[in-house]
N, C-alpha and C. Protein backbone atom coordinates (compact mmCIF):
# COMPACT_ATOMS: atom_id res chain seq x y z
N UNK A 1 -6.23 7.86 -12.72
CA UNK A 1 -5.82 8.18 -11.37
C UNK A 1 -6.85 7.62 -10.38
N UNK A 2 -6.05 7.13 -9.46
CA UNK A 2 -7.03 6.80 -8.21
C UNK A 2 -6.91 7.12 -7.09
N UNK A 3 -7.45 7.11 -6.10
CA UNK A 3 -7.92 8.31 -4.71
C UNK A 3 -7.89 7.95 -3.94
N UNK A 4 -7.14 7.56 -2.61
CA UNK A 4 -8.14 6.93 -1.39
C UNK A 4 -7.51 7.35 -0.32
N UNK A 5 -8.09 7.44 0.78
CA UNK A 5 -7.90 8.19 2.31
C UNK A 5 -7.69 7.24 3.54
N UNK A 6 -6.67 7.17 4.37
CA UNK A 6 -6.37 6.82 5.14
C UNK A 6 -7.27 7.41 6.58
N UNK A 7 -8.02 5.92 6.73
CA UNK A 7 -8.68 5.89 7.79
C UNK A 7 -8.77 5.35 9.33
N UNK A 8 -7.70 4.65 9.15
CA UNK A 8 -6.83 4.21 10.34
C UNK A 8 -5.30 3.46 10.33
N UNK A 9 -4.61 3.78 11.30
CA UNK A 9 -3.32 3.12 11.09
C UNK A 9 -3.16 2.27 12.20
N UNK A 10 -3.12 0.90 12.16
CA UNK A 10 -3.09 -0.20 13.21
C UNK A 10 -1.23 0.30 14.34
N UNK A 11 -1.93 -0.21 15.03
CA UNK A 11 -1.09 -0.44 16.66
C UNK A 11 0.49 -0.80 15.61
N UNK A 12 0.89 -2.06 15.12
CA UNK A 12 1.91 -2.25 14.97
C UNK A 12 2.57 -1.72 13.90
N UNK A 13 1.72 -0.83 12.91
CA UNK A 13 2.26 -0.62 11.62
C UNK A 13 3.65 0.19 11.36
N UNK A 14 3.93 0.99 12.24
CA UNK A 14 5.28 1.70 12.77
C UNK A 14 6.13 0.71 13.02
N UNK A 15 5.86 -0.50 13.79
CA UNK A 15 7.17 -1.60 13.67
C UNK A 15 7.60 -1.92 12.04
N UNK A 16 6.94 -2.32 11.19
CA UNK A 16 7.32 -2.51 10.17
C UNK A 16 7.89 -1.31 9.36
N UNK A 17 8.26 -0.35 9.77
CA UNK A 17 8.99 0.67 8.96
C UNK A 17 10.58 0.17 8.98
N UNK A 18 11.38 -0.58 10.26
CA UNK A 18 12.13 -1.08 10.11
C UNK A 18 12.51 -2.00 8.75
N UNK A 19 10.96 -2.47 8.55
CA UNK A 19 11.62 -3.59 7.14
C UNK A 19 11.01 -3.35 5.72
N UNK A 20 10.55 -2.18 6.36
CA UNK A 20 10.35 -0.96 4.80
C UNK A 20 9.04 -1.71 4.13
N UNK A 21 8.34 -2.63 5.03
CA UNK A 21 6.86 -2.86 4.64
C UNK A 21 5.65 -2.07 4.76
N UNK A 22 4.50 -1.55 4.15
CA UNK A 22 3.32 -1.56 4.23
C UNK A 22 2.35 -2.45 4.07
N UNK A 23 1.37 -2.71 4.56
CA UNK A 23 0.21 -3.07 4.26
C UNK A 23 -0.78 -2.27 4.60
N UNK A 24 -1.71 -2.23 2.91
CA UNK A 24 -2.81 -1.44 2.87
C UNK A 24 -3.81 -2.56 2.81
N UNK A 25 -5.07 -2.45 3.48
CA UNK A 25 -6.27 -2.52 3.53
C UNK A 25 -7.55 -1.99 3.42
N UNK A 26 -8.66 -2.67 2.49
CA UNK A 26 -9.43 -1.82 2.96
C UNK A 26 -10.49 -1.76 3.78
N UNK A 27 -11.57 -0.87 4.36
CA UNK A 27 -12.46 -1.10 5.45
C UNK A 27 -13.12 -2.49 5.77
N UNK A 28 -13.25 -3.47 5.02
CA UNK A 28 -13.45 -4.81 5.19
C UNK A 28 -12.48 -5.74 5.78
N UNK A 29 -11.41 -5.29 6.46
CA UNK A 29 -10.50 -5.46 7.03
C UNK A 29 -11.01 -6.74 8.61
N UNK A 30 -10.60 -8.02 8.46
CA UNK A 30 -10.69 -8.28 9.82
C UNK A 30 -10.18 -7.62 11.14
N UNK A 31 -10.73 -7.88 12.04
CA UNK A 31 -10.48 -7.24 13.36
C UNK A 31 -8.94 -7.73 13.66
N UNK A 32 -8.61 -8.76 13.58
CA UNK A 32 -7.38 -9.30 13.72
C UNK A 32 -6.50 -8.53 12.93
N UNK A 33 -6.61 -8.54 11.80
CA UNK A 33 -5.30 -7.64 10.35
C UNK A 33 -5.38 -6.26 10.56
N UNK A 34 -6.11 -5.78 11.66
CA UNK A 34 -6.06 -4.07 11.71
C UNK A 34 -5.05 -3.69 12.23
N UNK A 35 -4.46 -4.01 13.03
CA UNK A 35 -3.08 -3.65 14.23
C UNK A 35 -2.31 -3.71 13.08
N UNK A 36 -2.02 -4.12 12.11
CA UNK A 36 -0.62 -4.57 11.10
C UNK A 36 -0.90 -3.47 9.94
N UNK A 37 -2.42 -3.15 9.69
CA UNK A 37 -2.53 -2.61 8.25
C UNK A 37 -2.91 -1.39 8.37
N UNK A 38 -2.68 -0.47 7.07
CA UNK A 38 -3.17 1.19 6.66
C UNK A 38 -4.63 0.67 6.31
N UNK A 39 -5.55 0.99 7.38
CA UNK A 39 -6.60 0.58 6.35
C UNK A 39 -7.42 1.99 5.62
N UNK A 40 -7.41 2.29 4.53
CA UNK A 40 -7.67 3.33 3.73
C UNK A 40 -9.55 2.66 2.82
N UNK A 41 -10.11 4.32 2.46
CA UNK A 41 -11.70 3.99 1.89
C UNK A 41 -11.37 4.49 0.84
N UNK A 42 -12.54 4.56 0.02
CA UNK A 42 -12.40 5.71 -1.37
C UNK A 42 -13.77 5.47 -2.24
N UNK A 43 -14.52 6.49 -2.67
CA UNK A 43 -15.62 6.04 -3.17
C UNK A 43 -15.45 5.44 -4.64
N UNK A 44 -13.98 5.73 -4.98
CA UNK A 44 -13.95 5.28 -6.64
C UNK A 44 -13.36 3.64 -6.64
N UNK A 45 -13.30 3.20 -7.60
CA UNK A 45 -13.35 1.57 -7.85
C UNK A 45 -11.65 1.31 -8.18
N UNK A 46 -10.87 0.80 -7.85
CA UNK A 46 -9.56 0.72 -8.64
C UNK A 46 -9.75 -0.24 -9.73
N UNK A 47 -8.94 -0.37 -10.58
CA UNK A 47 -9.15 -0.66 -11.95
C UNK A 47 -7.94 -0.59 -12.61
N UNK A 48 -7.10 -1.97 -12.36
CA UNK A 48 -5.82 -1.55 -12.37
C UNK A 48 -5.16 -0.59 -12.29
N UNK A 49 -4.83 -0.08 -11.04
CA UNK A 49 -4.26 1.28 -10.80
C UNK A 49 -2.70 0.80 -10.72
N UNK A 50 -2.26 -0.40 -10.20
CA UNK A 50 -1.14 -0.61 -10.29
C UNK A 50 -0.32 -1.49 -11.53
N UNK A 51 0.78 -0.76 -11.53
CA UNK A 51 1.41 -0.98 -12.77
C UNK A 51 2.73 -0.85 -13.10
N UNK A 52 3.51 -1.39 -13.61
CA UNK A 52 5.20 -0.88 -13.39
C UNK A 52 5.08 0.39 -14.08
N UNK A 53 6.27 1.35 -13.32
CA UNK A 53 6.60 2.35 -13.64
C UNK A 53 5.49 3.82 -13.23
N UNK A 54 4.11 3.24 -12.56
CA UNK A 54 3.26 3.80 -12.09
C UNK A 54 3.76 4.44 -10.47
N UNK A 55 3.39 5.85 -10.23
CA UNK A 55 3.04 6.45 -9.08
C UNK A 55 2.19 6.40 -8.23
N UNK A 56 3.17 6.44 -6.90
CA UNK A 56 1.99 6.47 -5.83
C UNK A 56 2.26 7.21 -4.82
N UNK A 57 1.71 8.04 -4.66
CA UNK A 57 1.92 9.44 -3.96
C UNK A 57 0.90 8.92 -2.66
N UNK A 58 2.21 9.42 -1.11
CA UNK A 58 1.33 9.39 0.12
C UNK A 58 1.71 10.85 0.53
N UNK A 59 0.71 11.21 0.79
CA UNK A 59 0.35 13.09 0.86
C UNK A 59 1.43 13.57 -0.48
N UNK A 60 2.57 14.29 0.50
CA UNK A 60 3.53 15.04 -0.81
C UNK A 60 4.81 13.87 -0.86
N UNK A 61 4.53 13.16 -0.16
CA UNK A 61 5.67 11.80 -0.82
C UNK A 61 5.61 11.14 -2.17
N UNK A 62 6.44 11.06 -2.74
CA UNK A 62 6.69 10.10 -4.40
C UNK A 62 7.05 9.07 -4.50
N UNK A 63 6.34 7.94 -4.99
CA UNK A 63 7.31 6.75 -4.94
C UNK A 63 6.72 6.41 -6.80
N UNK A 64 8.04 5.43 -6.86
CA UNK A 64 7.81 4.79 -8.21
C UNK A 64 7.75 3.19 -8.13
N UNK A 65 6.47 2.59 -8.84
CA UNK A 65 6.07 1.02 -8.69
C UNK A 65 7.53 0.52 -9.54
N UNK A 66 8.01 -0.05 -9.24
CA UNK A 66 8.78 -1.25 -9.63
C UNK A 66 8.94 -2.56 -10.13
N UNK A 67 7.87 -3.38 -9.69
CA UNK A 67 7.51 -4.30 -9.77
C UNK A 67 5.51 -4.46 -9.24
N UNK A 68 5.65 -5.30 -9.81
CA UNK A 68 4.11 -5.41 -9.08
C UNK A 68 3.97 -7.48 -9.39
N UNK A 69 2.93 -7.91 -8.28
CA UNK A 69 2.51 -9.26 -8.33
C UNK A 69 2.01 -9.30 -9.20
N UNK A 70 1.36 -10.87 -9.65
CA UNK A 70 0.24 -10.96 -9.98
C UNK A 70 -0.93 -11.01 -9.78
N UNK A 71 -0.65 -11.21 -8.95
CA UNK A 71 -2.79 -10.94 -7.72
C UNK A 71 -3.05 -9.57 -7.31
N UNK A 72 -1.83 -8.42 -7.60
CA UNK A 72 -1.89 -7.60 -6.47
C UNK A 72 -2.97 -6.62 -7.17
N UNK A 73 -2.97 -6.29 -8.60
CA UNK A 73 -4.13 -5.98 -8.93
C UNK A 73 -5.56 -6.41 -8.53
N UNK A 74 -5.50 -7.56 -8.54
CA UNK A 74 -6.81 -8.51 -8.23
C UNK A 74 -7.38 -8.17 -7.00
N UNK A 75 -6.32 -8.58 -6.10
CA UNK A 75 -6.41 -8.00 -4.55
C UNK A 75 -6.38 -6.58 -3.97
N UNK A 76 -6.19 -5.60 -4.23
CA UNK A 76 -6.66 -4.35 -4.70
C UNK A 76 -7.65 -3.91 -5.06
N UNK A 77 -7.86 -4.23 -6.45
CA UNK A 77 -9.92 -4.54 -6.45
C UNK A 77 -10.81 -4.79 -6.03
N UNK A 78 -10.21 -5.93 -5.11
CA UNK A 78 -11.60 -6.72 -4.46
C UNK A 78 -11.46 -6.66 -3.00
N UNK A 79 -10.43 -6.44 -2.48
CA UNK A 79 -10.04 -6.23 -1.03
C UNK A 79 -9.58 -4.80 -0.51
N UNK A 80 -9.04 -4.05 -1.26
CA UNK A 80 -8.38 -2.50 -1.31
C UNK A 80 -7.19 -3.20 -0.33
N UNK A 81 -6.76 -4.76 -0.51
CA UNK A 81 -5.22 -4.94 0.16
C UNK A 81 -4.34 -5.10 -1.07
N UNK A 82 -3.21 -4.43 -0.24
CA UNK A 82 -1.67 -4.68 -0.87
C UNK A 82 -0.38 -4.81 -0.59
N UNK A 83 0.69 -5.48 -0.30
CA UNK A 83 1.86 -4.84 0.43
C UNK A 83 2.14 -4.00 -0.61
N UNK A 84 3.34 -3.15 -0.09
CA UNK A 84 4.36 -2.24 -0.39
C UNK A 84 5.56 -2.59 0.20
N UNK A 85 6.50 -3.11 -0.41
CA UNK A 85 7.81 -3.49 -0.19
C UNK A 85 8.83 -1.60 -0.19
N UNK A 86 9.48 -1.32 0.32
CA UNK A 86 9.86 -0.13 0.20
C UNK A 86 10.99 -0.67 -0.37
N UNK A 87 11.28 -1.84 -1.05
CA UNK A 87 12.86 -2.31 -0.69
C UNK A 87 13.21 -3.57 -1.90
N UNK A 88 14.29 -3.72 -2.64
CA UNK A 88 14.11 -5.06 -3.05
C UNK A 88 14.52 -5.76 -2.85
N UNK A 89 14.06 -6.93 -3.30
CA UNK A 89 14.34 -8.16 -2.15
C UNK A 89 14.97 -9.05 -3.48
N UNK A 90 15.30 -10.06 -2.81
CA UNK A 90 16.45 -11.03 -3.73
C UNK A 90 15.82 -12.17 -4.70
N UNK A 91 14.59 -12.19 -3.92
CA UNK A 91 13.52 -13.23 -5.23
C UNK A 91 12.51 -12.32 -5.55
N UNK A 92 11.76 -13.02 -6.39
CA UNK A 92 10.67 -12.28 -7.28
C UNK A 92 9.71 -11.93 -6.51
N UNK A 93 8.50 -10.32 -6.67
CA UNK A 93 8.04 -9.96 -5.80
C UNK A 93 6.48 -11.24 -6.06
N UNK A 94 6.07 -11.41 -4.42
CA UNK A 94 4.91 -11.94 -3.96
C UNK A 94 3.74 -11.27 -4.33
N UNK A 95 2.77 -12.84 -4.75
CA UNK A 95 1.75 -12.39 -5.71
C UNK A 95 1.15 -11.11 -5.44
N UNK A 96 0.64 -10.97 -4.17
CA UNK A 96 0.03 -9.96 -3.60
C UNK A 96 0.42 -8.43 -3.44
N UNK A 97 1.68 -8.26 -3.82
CA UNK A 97 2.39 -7.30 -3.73
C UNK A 97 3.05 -6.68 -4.34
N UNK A 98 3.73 -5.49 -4.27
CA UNK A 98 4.45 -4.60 -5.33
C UNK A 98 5.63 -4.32 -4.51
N UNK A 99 6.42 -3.78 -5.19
CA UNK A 99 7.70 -2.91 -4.66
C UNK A 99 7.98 -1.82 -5.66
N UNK A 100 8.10 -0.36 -4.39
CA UNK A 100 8.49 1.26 -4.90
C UNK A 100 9.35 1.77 -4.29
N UNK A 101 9.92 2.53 -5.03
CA UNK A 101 11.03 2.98 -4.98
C UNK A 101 10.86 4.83 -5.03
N UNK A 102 11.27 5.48 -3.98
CA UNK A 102 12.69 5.25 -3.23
C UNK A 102 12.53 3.94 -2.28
N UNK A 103 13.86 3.74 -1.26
CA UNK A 103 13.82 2.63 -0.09
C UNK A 103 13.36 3.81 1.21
N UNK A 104 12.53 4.35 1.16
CA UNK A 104 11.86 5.48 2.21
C UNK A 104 11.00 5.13 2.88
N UNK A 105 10.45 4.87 4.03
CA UNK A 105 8.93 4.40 4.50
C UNK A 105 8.54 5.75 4.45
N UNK A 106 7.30 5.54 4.03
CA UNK A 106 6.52 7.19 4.32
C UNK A 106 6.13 7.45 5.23
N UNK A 107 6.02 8.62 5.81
CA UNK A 107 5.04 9.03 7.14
C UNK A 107 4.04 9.57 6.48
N UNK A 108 3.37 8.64 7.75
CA UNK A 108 1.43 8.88 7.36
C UNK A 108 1.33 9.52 8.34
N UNK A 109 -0.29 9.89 8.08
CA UNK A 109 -1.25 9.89 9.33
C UNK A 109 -2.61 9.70 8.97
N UNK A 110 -3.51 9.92 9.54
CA UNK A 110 -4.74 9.12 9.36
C UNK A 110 -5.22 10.47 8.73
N UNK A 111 -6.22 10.46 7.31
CA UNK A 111 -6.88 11.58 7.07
C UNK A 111 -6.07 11.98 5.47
N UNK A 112 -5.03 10.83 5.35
CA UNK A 112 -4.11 11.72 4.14
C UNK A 112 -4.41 10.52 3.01
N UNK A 113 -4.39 11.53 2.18
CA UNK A 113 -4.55 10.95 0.98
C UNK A 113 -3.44 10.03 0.16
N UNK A 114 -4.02 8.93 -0.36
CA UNK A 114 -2.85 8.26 -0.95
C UNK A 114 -3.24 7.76 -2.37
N UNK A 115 -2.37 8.32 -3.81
CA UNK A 115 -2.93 8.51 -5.02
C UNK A 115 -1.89 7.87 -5.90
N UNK A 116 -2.69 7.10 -6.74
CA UNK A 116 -1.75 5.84 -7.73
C UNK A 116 -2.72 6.39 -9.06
N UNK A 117 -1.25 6.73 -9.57
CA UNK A 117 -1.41 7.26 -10.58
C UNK A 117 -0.88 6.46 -12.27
């Protein structure tokens, strides 16, 4: 299991609920990619946390991984970035990214925990 806390939510990230995207980041985040991204901390290391058929709980929300990239582990590790597709799409998911299911955007807020299990 892994842990991490939402520490800010950029200016535009509410537009993209329309297209059932997230992007997570983490505190190493350029100044530019903050308006777009969740950027979330956590003192523990991820270590492949993502995985098909793996959970990821935002506060008491459930979602189930679906798919996952191939970088998106990588990029996760070393960046704490990822999309989240809420949705599937008609070609194969992008390296960087996963898609979970339900098709729900979650409501956040800053301070809540988000756990991939």
């Amino acid at each position: 299991m892994y842990q991490t806390k939402v520490t800010e939510i950029g200016a535009i990230v509410p537009d993209f609920k329309e297209e059932l995207l997230m992007v997570l980041f983490g505190p190493s985040a350029m100044q530019e990619l903050r308006d777009i991204c969740v950027i979330h901390e956590s003192e523990q290391e991820p270590k492949e946390v993502l995985m098909l058929g793996g959970k990821i709980t935002f506060g008491d929300q459930e979602y189930t991984i679906t798919k996952v990239g191939g970088e998106a582990n990588a990029n996760f590790e070393s960046l704490g970035h990822i999309s989240i597709y809420f949705r599937e799409g008609e070609n194969e998911v992008l390296p960087g990214a996963i898609i979970a299911s339900p098709q729900v955007f979650p409501d956040i807020t800053e301070g809540d925990a988000i756990t991939f299990q």
